[in-house]
Amino acid sequence: MTTLVPATHRQREQALEVLLGRELEPIVDMVGWRAAEDSYEVASAEGAVRFRRDTRVAHRYEIESVTGRNPLAVQDQTQFAGLAAERKTPHPRRSENSYPSAFEQFAQLFDHPSAPDLCVVHSAAHNWADQGGHLGEHGSLDVVQARAPFILSGAGVPRLKMADIGCRLVDVAPTALQLLGGATDGPSPLPRQDGHVVDRLVESPGRARYLVGVLWDGTNANVLYDLAARGEAPNVARLIDEGTACRYGALASLPTVTLANHTTILTGSHPGHHGILHNAWVDRHTGAQVVTNSPATWATSMQWLHPGVQTMHHAARRRRRGMTASINEPCDAGADYSTFGLVRDGRRPAPPPVDDLPDATERFVRPSKDYRWASRADHTAVEQFQSIWAEADGHPPVFTWVNFTLTDSAFHEGGPYSDMAASAVHDSDARLGRILGAVESAGVWDDCAFFLVADHGMEESDPTVQGDWDVALTEAGVDARDEGYGFLYLGSS
Ligand SMILES: [Zn+2]
């Protein structure tokens, strides 16, 4: 194990020559790197932009130079809002696409001590054939892959229903915590916070005594809102009717992958700041590979949180006296009850057999291995929620977080517009209904605020656009290690 030093200028140039070449253009949307302290460069085959972070004013960036076409010229969060608009431009080319908050997204990434030398962002069309030939993709910076649905509902939330609001996943924690009253700890409920309270989503700060957060992994926001509007997800529709949905979604942080953004939601900070940089990366200090998002490592993944980073569990407990619960969620730091805490103690909840799944669609749960696995896991989430709330004896958790995975499996496998994806929403909606029922049974409905969110979007890829940059780099003699897909560490061997 040896320390992995940053790449030299020459190593980077060699890799860029391959990555930005004509051959890889269909799959490489752009490549970003840190050029100097607080200075960054993002390049595509058509041009490049160099920009600088203004260290005196938060969230402000200045363009230093542009060569050719600026790949980050369009950063409009309203682009492709609504299912019709999204489907009208399938796999948009770079020049048709939008990359909201792109300067901050690249900059935050390189704040992590183990940031890669190059961050490769794959194109909207790119289909990872080696990931099982799945149709739905995410991980990129573009608006469809970054856009998660975000619905806030119940105590303290205005009833705007579907509203022209767009925010980011870093804003979810400060906004939702604003609904929980009681003893506060100053303006910022969480240390190292990148987000802020979205004022339009909070009508009565401190009105809620209980907060329930539900994550539907990998759910395309436009698809979900469309299904809810068409009566295919009545419990989601109820949350929208009794609250507010963000039409433009909540944007995931780069890389728009699972564990980095579960942690972003729960900490209010970007992956480069909370520490869970990606699903996998290289620890530069030891040169060792870190894998956080896998069944073997979920239970221990929070060892990689940066010191001092706290979650909504810590903050909720400071605002309201009581316990908190984290169900089926690897990012469980600070939770009193945690499924993965049980796993660490050797007491993993046993999922039921397929025949005992009341909310699973027959058409998919038997033929699809992933659909079946996720349905069983999600059913245990409902059972855990029901038993925690039923046994609370008048004191339910002040914050309960539930992670559902079926949506991600189905949106990947069938693509976001497939019957399989719609079935996953249908099944998950039934499970959501059981959770809402448990809150009603506890007699605290009027004092409870809810939010439903995803960790990233899901974009329909083009199965004819396949391939991997690793092959081209190897053929060109570039010494590169690719981690978590798209994080390149140069000169590592
Ligand atoms: Zn995910």
Short mmCIF file of C-alpha atoms in Angstrom, two decimals, residues 10-492:
data_model
loop_
_atom_site.label_atom_id
_atom_site.label_comp_id
_atom_site.label_asym_id
_atom_site.label_seq_id
_atom_site.Cartn_x
_atom_site.Cartn_y
_atom_site.Cartn_z
CA ARG A 10 1.76 15.20 -18.93
CA GLN A 11 -0.16 12.16 -17.63
CA ARG A 12 -3.37 14.16 -17.72
CA GLU A 13 -2.75 15.44 -21.25
CA GLN A 14 -2.12 11.90 -22.51
CA ALA A 15 -5.37 10.65 -21.03
CA LEU A 16 -7.35 13.64 -22.29
CA GLU A 17 -6.10 13.11 -25.82
CA VAL A 18 -7.78 9.70 -25.80
CA LEU A 19 -10.91 10.66 -23.82
CA LEU A 20 -11.71 13.71 -25.94
CA GLY A 21 -10.95 12.01 -29.24
CA ARG A 22 -13.42 11.31 -32.01
CA GLU A 23 -13.62 7.60 -31.24
CA LEU A 24 -14.97 8.04 -27.71
CA GLU A 25 -17.19 11.02 -28.46
CA PRO A 26 -20.47 9.06 -28.45
CA ILE A 27 -19.92 7.87 -24.87
CA VAL A 28 -17.80 10.62 -23.27
CA ASP A 29 -19.88 13.72 -22.68
CA MET A 30 -17.16 15.69 -20.88
CA VAL A 31 -14.18 15.37 -18.57
CA GLY A 32 -13.46 17.56 -15.54
CA TRP A 33 -10.38 18.11 -13.39
CA ARG A 34 -8.85 20.53 -10.92
CA ALA A 35 -6.37 22.67 -12.80
CA ALA A 36 -5.06 24.53 -9.72
CA GLU A 37 -6.27 25.49 -6.25
CA ASP A 38 -9.95 26.61 -6.62
CA SER A 39 -9.60 26.49 -10.40
CA TYR A 40 -11.21 23.85 -12.60
CA GLU A 41 -11.43 22.83 -16.21
CA VAL A 42 -14.14 20.88 -18.01
CA ALA A 43 -13.60 19.81 -21.60
CA SER A 44 -15.55 17.99 -24.29
CA ALA A 45 -14.65 17.08 -27.85
CA GLU A 46 -16.16 20.44 -28.89
CA GLY A 47 -14.55 22.83 -26.46
CA ALA A 48 -13.59 23.62 -22.90
CA VAL A 49 -14.27 26.00 -20.04
CA ARG A 50 -11.97 27.03 -17.24
CA PHE A 51 -13.60 28.51 -14.14
CA ARG A 52 -12.63 29.65 -10.68
CA ARG A 53 -14.34 29.39 -7.30
CA ASP A 54 -14.83 32.74 -5.61
CA THR A 55 -13.55 31.91 -2.14
CA ARG A 56 -15.06 35.10 -0.69
CA VAL A 57 -18.67 34.43 -1.74
CA ALA A 58 -20.27 31.01 -1.28
CA HIS A 59 -21.58 29.28 -4.39
CA ARG A 60 -20.08 31.87 -6.75
CA TYR A 61 -17.93 30.89 -9.71
CA GLU A 62 -16.29 32.92 -12.43
CA ILE A 63 -15.43 31.79 -15.92
CA GLU A 64 -11.74 32.37 -16.63
CA SER A 65 -11.64 31.25 -20.26
CA VAL A 66 -13.57 29.36 -22.92
CA THR A 67 -12.10 27.49 -25.89
CA GLY A 68 -14.50 26.43 -28.64
CA ARG A 69 -17.96 25.57 -27.32
CA ASN A 70 -18.40 25.85 -23.54
CA PRO A 71 -19.70 22.41 -22.49
CA LEU A 72 -21.37 23.94 -19.39
CA ALA A 73 -23.00 26.84 -21.20
CA VAL A 74 -26.55 25.68 -20.40
CA GLN A 75 -27.37 25.14 -16.71
CA ASP A 76 -31.16 25.42 -16.80
CA GLN A 77 -32.96 23.24 -14.25
CA THR A 78 -36.31 23.65 -16.02
CA GLN A 79 -35.01 21.88 -19.14
CA PHE A 80 -36.94 18.66 -19.94
CA ALA A 81 -39.42 19.21 -17.10
CA GLY A 82 -42.57 17.18 -17.71
CA LEU A 83 -42.64 13.74 -19.25
CA ALA A 84 -43.61 14.96 -22.73
CA ALA A 85 -40.67 17.37 -22.87
CA GLU A 86 -38.28 14.68 -21.68
CA ARG A 87 -39.48 12.11 -24.21
CA LYS A 88 -39.45 14.56 -27.09
CA THR A 89 -35.65 14.63 -27.01
CA PRO A 90 -34.46 11.10 -26.27
CA HIS A 91 -30.73 10.86 -25.40
CA PRO A 92 -30.05 14.55 -26.01
CA ARG A 93 -26.70 15.50 -27.47
CA ARG A 94 -24.40 17.70 -25.43
CA SER A 95 -25.52 20.82 -27.30
CA GLU A 96 -29.20 20.05 -26.55
CA ASN A 97 -28.62 19.18 -22.91
CA SER A 98 -28.49 21.09 -19.63
CA TYR A 99 -26.11 20.74 -16.66
CA PRO A 100 -27.54 22.66 -13.69
CA SER A 101 -25.15 23.91 -10.97
CA ALA A 102 -22.32 22.41 -12.99
CA PHE A 103 -19.54 24.65 -11.66
CA GLU A 104 -20.32 23.80 -8.05
CA GLN A 105 -20.86 20.14 -8.91
CA PHE A 106 -17.35 19.75 -10.28
CA ALA A 107 -15.72 21.97 -7.66
CA GLN A 108 -17.16 20.12 -4.63
CA LEU A 109 -15.96 16.79 -5.97
CA PHE A 110 -12.34 17.89 -6.04
CA ASP A 111 -12.49 19.06 -2.40
CA HIS A 112 -12.29 15.40 -1.34
CA PRO A 113 -8.70 14.33 -0.48
CA SER A 114 -9.18 11.19 -2.60
CA ALA A 115 -10.74 12.92 -5.61
CA PRO A 116 -9.76 11.40 -8.96
CA ASP A 117 -7.36 13.02 -11.41
CA LEU A 118 -10.11 13.09 -14.02
CA CYS A 119 -13.87 12.79 -13.68
CA VAL A 120 -15.38 11.36 -16.86
CA VAL A 121 -19.06 12.17 -17.36
CA HIS A 122 -20.74 9.73 -19.70
CA SER A 123 -23.14 10.85 -22.40
CA ALA A 124 -26.94 10.80 -22.13
CA ALA A 125 -27.08 8.04 -24.74
CA HIS A 126 -24.40 5.82 -23.24
CA ASN A 127 -25.52 2.30 -22.36
CA TRP A 128 -23.29 0.33 -20.02
CA ALA A 129 -23.56 -3.02 -21.77
CA ASP A 130 -21.33 -4.65 -19.17
CA GLN A 131 -23.79 -3.62 -16.47
CA GLY A 132 -26.22 -6.25 -17.73
CA GLY A 133 -27.58 -4.44 -20.77
CA HIS A 134 -29.86 -2.28 -18.67
CA LEU A 135 -31.81 0.46 -20.41
CA GLY A 136 -31.98 3.04 -17.64
CA GLU A 137 -28.81 4.93 -16.70
CA HIS A 138 -27.60 7.59 -14.26
CA GLY A 139 -24.31 8.88 -12.89
CA SER A 140 -23.97 11.83 -15.25
CA LEU A 141 -24.35 15.52 -14.56
CA ASP A 142 -27.12 16.12 -17.08
CA VAL A 143 -30.51 17.26 -15.87
CA VAL A 144 -32.40 14.01 -16.50
CA GLN A 145 -29.86 11.81 -14.69
CA ALA A 146 -29.54 14.33 -11.86
CA ARG A 147 -33.22 15.15 -11.37
CA ALA A 148 -34.88 13.37 -8.44
CA PRO A 149 -38.51 13.89 -7.47
CA PHE A 150 -39.06 15.79 -4.23
CA ILE A 151 -42.43 16.01 -2.50
CA LEU A 152 -42.94 17.54 0.93
CA SER A 153 -46.27 17.07 2.68
CA GLY A 154 -48.22 17.31 5.92
CA ALA A 155 -47.61 19.39 9.04
CA GLY A 156 -46.11 22.79 8.30
CA VAL A 157 -45.98 22.34 4.51
CA PRO A 158 -47.92 24.67 2.17
CA ARG A 159 -50.48 22.99 -0.10
CA LEU A 160 -49.18 24.25 -3.41
CA LYS A 161 -49.57 20.78 -4.98
CA MET A 162 -47.45 20.68 -8.15
CA ALA A 163 -45.37 23.86 -8.01
CA ASP A 164 -42.74 25.47 -10.23
CA ILE A 165 -39.95 24.83 -7.76
CA GLY A 166 -36.53 23.33 -8.32
CA CYS A 167 -33.90 22.69 -5.68
CA ARG A 168 -31.02 20.34 -4.97
CA LEU A 169 -30.65 17.24 -2.81
CA VAL A 170 -28.36 19.22 -0.46
CA ASP A 171 -31.41 21.38 0.31
CA VAL A 172 -33.59 18.45 1.45
CA ALA A 173 -32.17 18.11 4.97
CA PRO A 174 -32.21 21.80 5.95
CA THR A 175 -35.70 22.23 4.47
CA ALA A 176 -37.26 19.15 6.06
CA LEU A 177 -35.60 19.85 9.42
CA GLN A 178 -37.08 23.34 9.37
CA LEU A 179 -40.47 21.69 9.82
CA LEU A 180 -39.38 20.08 13.10
CA GLY A 181 -39.55 22.58 15.88
CA GLY A 182 -38.46 22.52 19.48
CA ALA A 183 -34.97 23.40 20.58
CA THR A 184 -32.96 24.57 17.62
CA ASP A 185 -29.23 24.91 17.42
CA GLY A 186 -28.83 28.09 15.45
CA PRO A 187 -29.54 28.82 11.83
CA SER A 188 -27.78 25.73 10.52
CA PRO A 189 -29.20 22.43 11.78
CA LEU A 190 -26.24 20.49 10.39
CA PRO A 191 -22.52 21.21 10.31
CA ARG A 192 -20.73 21.45 6.93
CA GLN A 193 -23.93 22.21 5.11
CA ASP A 194 -24.02 22.98 1.38
CA GLY A 195 -27.77 23.36 1.10
CA HIS A 196 -30.26 25.90 2.35
CA VAL A 197 -33.90 25.99 3.40
CA VAL A 198 -36.25 26.23 0.41
CA ASP A 199 -38.57 28.83 1.93
CA ARG A 200 -41.49 28.15 -0.41
CA LEU A 201 -41.68 24.57 0.90
CA VAL A 202 -42.05 25.58 4.54
CA GLU A 203 -45.21 27.39 5.65
CA SER A 204 -44.95 26.91 9.43
CA PRO A 205 -41.44 26.23 10.72
CA GLY A 206 -41.48 23.96 13.74
CA ARG A 207 -45.06 22.85 13.11
CA ALA A 208 -44.21 19.12 12.78
CA ARG A 209 -43.52 16.91 15.79
CA TYR A 210 -42.60 13.94 13.61
CA LEU A 211 -40.80 13.67 10.29
CA VAL A 212 -40.95 10.67 7.96
CA GLY A 213 -38.58 10.56 4.98
CA VAL A 214 -39.05 8.02 2.21
CA LEU A 215 -36.49 7.40 -0.51
CA TRP A 216 -37.40 5.67 -3.77
CA ASP A 217 -34.03 4.93 -5.28
CA GLY A 218 -33.52 5.85 -8.92
CA THR A 219 -37.01 7.17 -9.62
CA ASN A 220 -37.33 9.46 -12.65
CA ALA A 221 -39.19 12.56 -11.44
CA ASN A 222 -41.19 13.17 -14.63
CA VAL A 223 -42.33 9.54 -14.74
CA LEU A 224 -43.39 9.56 -11.09
CA TYR A 225 -45.32 12.82 -11.34
CA ASP A 226 -47.04 11.57 -14.50
CA LEU A 227 -48.09 8.28 -12.87
CA ALA A 228 -49.38 10.13 -9.81
CA ALA A 229 -51.40 12.53 -11.99
CA ARG A 230 -52.93 9.60 -13.89
CA GLY A 231 -54.12 7.85 -10.72
CA GLU A 232 -51.48 5.11 -10.87
CA ALA A 233 -49.87 6.08 -7.54
CA PRO A 234 -52.68 7.18 -5.22
CA ASN A 235 -50.57 7.51 -2.10
CA VAL A 236 -48.00 9.69 -3.87
CA ALA A 237 -50.93 11.72 -5.22
CA ARG A 238 -52.21 12.11 -1.67
CA LEU A 239 -48.85 13.48 -0.52
CA ILE A 240 -48.86 15.95 -3.42
CA ASP A 241 -52.46 16.92 -2.70
CA GLU A 242 -51.68 17.59 0.96
CA GLY A 243 -48.35 19.25 0.24
CA THR A 244 -46.03 20.48 -2.47
CA ALA A 245 -44.13 18.70 -5.24
CA CYS A 246 -41.11 20.30 -6.92
CA ARG A 247 -41.85 20.21 -10.65
CA TYR A 248 -38.17 20.74 -11.51
CA GLY A 249 -37.08 18.19 -8.95
CA ALA A 250 -34.18 18.13 -6.50
CA LEU A 251 -30.84 17.73 -8.26
CA ALA A 252 -28.39 15.10 -7.18
CA SER A 253 -24.71 15.91 -6.62
CA LEU A 254 -21.96 14.66 -8.90
CA PRO A 255 -21.47 11.72 -9.23
CA THR A 256 -25.23 11.10 -9.45
CA VAL A 257 -24.97 7.63 -7.92
CA THR A 258 -26.62 5.89 -5.02
CA LEU A 259 -24.65 6.00 -1.81
CA ALA A 260 -22.99 9.36 -2.52
CA ASN A 261 -26.45 10.91 -2.81
CA HIS A 262 -28.24 9.00 -0.05
CA THR A 263 -25.56 10.56 2.12
CA THR A 264 -26.03 13.96 0.46
CA ILE A 265 -29.75 13.92 1.30
CA LEU A 266 -29.16 12.89 4.91
CA THR A 267 -26.24 15.26 5.59
CA GLY A 268 -27.08 18.30 3.47
CA SER A 269 -23.59 18.30 2.02
CA HIS A 270 -22.00 17.29 -1.26
CA PRO A 271 -20.07 14.00 -1.75
CA GLY A 272 -16.75 15.88 -1.84
CA HIS A 273 -17.59 17.31 1.59
CA HIS A 274 -19.37 14.50 3.47
CA GLY A 275 -16.80 11.90 2.46
CA ILE A 276 -18.83 9.23 0.62
CA LEU A 277 -17.34 10.29 -2.68
CA HIS A 278 -18.76 7.59 -4.95
CA ASN A 279 -19.89 3.97 -4.86
CA ALA A 280 -16.18 3.14 -5.14
CA TRP A 281 -12.95 5.17 -5.24
CA VAL A 282 -9.25 5.01 -4.35
CA ASP A 283 -8.08 6.08 -0.91
CA ARG A 284 -5.08 8.16 -1.98
CA HIS A 285 -3.53 7.83 1.46
CA THR A 286 -3.16 4.05 1.20
CA GLY A 287 -3.67 3.46 -2.52
CA ALA A 288 -6.37 0.94 -1.63
CA GLN A 289 -9.73 0.62 -3.35
CA VAL A 290 -12.71 1.71 -1.25
CA VAL A 291 -16.04 0.10 -2.11
CA THR A 292 -18.99 1.53 -0.21
CA ASN A 293 -22.05 0.56 -2.23
CA SER A 294 -22.18 -3.23 -2.20
CA PRO A 295 -24.06 -5.76 -0.09
CA ALA A 296 -20.75 -6.74 1.52
CA THR A 297 -19.86 -3.20 2.63
CA TRP A 298 -23.17 -1.36 3.22
CA ALA A 299 -23.16 -2.07 6.94
CA THR A 300 -19.71 -0.52 7.44
CA SER A 301 -19.71 2.16 4.74
CA MET A 302 -20.18 5.07 7.15
CA GLN A 303 -16.61 4.65 8.39
CA TRP A 304 -15.78 6.84 5.36
CA LEU A 305 -17.86 9.81 6.51
CA HIS A 306 -15.58 12.77 7.15
CA PRO A 307 -15.10 13.57 10.85
CA GLY A 308 -17.66 16.06 12.11
CA VAL A 309 -20.27 15.25 9.46
CA GLN A 310 -23.68 14.64 10.99
CA THR A 311 -26.97 13.37 9.62
CA MET A 312 -30.61 14.31 9.93
CA HIS A 313 -30.80 11.83 12.81
CA HIS A 314 -28.43 13.93 14.92
CA ALA A 315 -30.20 17.15 13.97
CA ALA A 316 -33.76 15.81 14.43
CA ARG A 317 -32.92 14.63 17.92
CA ARG A 318 -31.57 18.05 18.82
CA ARG A 319 -34.79 19.70 17.63
CA ARG A 320 -37.26 17.23 19.11
CA ARG A 321 -36.67 14.97 22.05
CA GLY A 322 -37.06 11.31 21.09
CA MET A 323 -35.53 8.49 19.10
CA THR A 324 -34.87 8.20 15.38
CA ALA A 325 -35.00 5.22 13.03
CA SER A 326 -33.11 4.33 9.84
CA ILE A 327 -34.65 1.50 7.80
CA ASN A 328 -32.70 -0.41 5.12
CA GLU A 329 -30.28 2.54 4.77
CA PRO A 330 -26.47 2.29 4.72
CA CYS A 331 -26.18 5.98 5.67
CA ASP A 332 -27.39 5.42 9.22
CA ALA A 333 -24.94 7.48 11.29
CA GLY A 334 -26.63 8.87 14.38
CA ALA A 335 -29.79 6.74 14.16
CA ASP A 336 -31.06 5.03 17.30
CA TYR A 337 -32.69 2.16 15.41
CA SER A 338 -30.90 1.01 12.27
CA THR A 339 -31.43 -2.02 10.04
CA PHE A 340 -27.73 -2.04 9.25
CA GLY A 341 -27.03 -1.71 12.96
CA LEU A 342 -28.87 -5.02 13.33
CA VAL A 343 -26.75 -6.43 10.50
CA ARG A 344 -23.58 -5.31 12.29
CA ASP A 345 -24.87 -7.15 15.37
CA GLY A 346 -25.54 -10.29 13.32
CA ARG A 347 -29.31 -9.83 13.47
CA ARG A 348 -30.25 -9.18 9.83
CA PRO A 349 -34.05 -9.08 9.30
CA ALA A 350 -35.10 -12.09 7.22
CA PRO A 351 -37.05 -11.21 4.06
CA PRO A 352 -40.19 -13.27 3.40
CA PRO A 353 -40.53 -15.73 0.49
CA VAL A 354 -42.04 -14.42 -2.75
CA ASP A 355 -45.43 -16.00 -1.98
CA ASP A 356 -45.74 -13.78 1.08
CA LEU A 357 -45.31 -10.43 -0.66
CA PRO A 358 -48.68 -8.67 -0.64
CA ASP A 359 -47.69 -5.70 -2.83
CA ALA A 360 -45.56 -7.34 -5.52
CA THR A 361 -46.68 -7.42 -9.17
CA GLU A 362 -46.84 -11.08 -10.30
CA ARG A 363 -45.81 -10.27 -13.85
CA PHE A 364 -42.33 -9.16 -12.78
CA VAL A 365 -41.59 -10.48 -9.31
CA ARG A 366 -41.00 -14.06 -10.42
CA PRO A 367 -39.26 -13.61 -13.81
CA SER A 368 -36.87 -10.82 -12.73
CA LYS A 369 -34.24 -11.68 -10.16
CA ASP A 370 -33.56 -8.03 -9.27
CA TYR A 371 -37.25 -7.18 -9.03
CA ARG A 372 -37.74 -10.13 -6.70
CA TRP A 373 -34.76 -9.33 -4.48
CA ALA A 374 -35.73 -5.67 -4.16
CA SER A 375 -39.40 -6.50 -3.50
CA ARG A 376 -38.43 -8.76 -0.64
CA ALA A 377 -36.06 -6.16 0.84
CA ASP A 378 -38.66 -3.41 0.52
CA HIS A 379 -41.29 -5.56 2.19
CA THR A 380 -39.04 -5.91 5.24
CA ALA A 381 -38.77 -2.10 5.29
CA VAL A 382 -42.55 -1.85 5.64
CA GLU A 383 -42.59 -4.51 8.35
CA GLN A 384 -39.86 -2.73 10.28
CA PHE A 385 -41.69 0.59 9.99
CA GLN A 386 -44.96 -0.94 11.16
CA SER A 387 -43.41 -2.64 14.16
CA ILE A 388 -41.36 0.40 15.25
CA TRP A 389 -44.43 2.64 15.05
CA ALA A 390 -46.82 0.09 16.60
CA GLU A 391 -44.51 -0.54 19.54
CA ALA A 392 -43.79 3.14 20.13
CA ASP A 393 -46.42 3.37 22.87
CA GLY A 394 -47.32 6.98 22.15
CA HIS A 395 -43.74 8.01 21.34
CA PRO A 396 -42.99 7.27 17.69
CA PRO A 397 -39.57 8.24 16.32
CA VAL A 398 -39.16 11.97 15.78
CA PHE A 399 -37.49 11.09 12.48
CA THR A 400 -37.98 7.87 10.54
CA TRP A 401 -36.10 7.28 7.29
CA VAL A 402 -37.05 4.44 4.94
CA ASN A 403 -35.02 3.43 1.89
CA PHE A 404 -36.82 1.53 -0.90
CA THR A 405 -34.82 -0.08 -3.70
CA LEU A 406 -37.33 -1.64 -6.10
CA THR A 407 -37.71 1.52 -8.18
CA ASP A 408 -33.98 1.61 -8.96
CA SER A 409 -33.91 -2.06 -10.00
CA ALA A 410 -36.91 -1.72 -12.28
CA PHE A 411 -36.03 1.69 -13.78
CA HIS A 412 -32.58 0.30 -14.64
CA GLU A 413 -33.76 -3.01 -16.03
CA GLY A 414 -36.77 -1.90 -18.06
CA GLY A 415 -35.87 1.74 -18.58
CA PRO A 416 -37.79 4.65 -17.05
CA TYR A 417 -40.76 4.45 -19.48
CA SER A 418 -41.29 0.69 -19.20
CA ASP A 419 -44.18 -1.29 -17.76
CA MET A 420 -41.69 -2.68 -15.28
CA ALA A 421 -40.85 0.82 -14.00
CA ALA A 422 -44.56 1.67 -13.72
CA SER A 423 -45.14 -1.58 -11.82
CA ALA A 424 -42.35 -0.70 -9.41
CA VAL A 425 -44.01 2.66 -8.72
CA HIS A 426 -47.35 0.89 -8.28
CA ASP A 427 -45.89 -1.66 -5.82
CA SER A 428 -43.91 1.00 -3.95
CA ASP A 429 -47.00 3.18 -3.72
CA ALA A 430 -48.85 0.33 -2.00
CA ARG A 431 -45.95 0.04 0.47
CA LEU A 432 -46.03 3.80 1.01
CA GLY A 433 -49.74 3.41 1.76
CA ARG A 434 -48.92 0.96 4.57
CA ILE A 435 -46.46 3.47 6.03
CA LEU A 436 -48.99 6.27 5.91
CA GLY A 437 -51.48 3.87 7.51
CA ALA A 438 -49.09 3.16 10.37
CA VAL A 439 -48.76 6.89 11.04
CA GLU A 440 -52.55 7.30 11.00
CA SER A 441 -52.94 4.35 13.38
CA ALA A 442 -50.51 6.00 15.78
CA GLY A 443 -52.91 8.96 15.91
CA VAL A 444 -50.29 11.59 14.99
CA TRP A 445 -51.13 12.24 11.33
CA ASP A 446 -51.77 15.95 11.86
CA ASP A 447 -48.42 16.41 13.60
CA CYS A 448 -46.38 14.53 11.02
CA ALA A 449 -44.51 15.90 7.99
CA PHE A 450 -43.49 13.60 5.14
CA PHE A 451 -41.09 13.81 2.29
CA LEU A 452 -40.59 11.55 -0.69
CA VAL A 453 -37.37 11.84 -2.64
CA ALA A 454 -35.01 9.84 -4.86
CA ASP A 455 -31.23 9.81 -4.88
CA HIS A 456 -30.80 10.57 -8.60
CA GLY A 457 -32.77 10.43 -11.82
CA MET A 458 -32.87 7.76 -14.49
CA GLU A 459 -32.39 8.34 -18.20
CA GLU A 460 -33.31 6.05 -21.08
CA SER A 461 -30.06 5.11 -22.81
CA ASP A 462 -29.51 4.11 -26.44
CA PRO A 463 -28.61 0.40 -26.61
CA THR A 464 -26.64 1.05 -29.81
CA VAL A 465 -24.28 3.43 -27.95
CA GLN A 466 -22.03 1.14 -25.96
CA GLY A 467 -18.38 0.77 -25.09
CA ASP A 468 -15.96 1.79 -22.39
CA TRP A 469 -13.10 4.30 -22.32
CA ASP A 470 -10.91 1.86 -20.40
CA VAL A 471 -10.17 -0.13 -23.56
CA ALA A 472 -9.11 2.92 -25.57
CA LEU A 473 -6.94 4.20 -22.71
CA THR A 474 -5.19 0.85 -22.37
CA GLU A 475 -4.61 0.60 -26.11
CA ALA A 476 -3.05 4.07 -26.07
CA GLY A 477 -0.72 3.02 -23.26
CA VAL A 478 -2.29 5.31 -20.65
CA ASP A 479 -1.81 4.02 -17.12
CA ALA A 480 -5.26 4.65 -15.64
CA ARG A 481 -7.40 3.07 -13.00
CA ASP A 482 -11.17 3.58 -13.34
CA GLU A 483 -13.18 3.43 -10.12
CA GLY A 484 -16.93 3.55 -9.58
CA TYR A 485 -17.17 4.25 -13.34
CA GLY A 486 -15.66 7.50 -14.46
CA PHE A 487 -13.22 8.29 -11.67
CA LEU A 488 -9.79 8.01 -13.28
CA TYR A 489 -6.64 7.77 -11.20
CA LEU A 490 -3.55 8.10 -13.40
CA GLY A 491 -0.12 6.54 -12.97
CA SER A 492 -1.39 4.26 -10.25
#
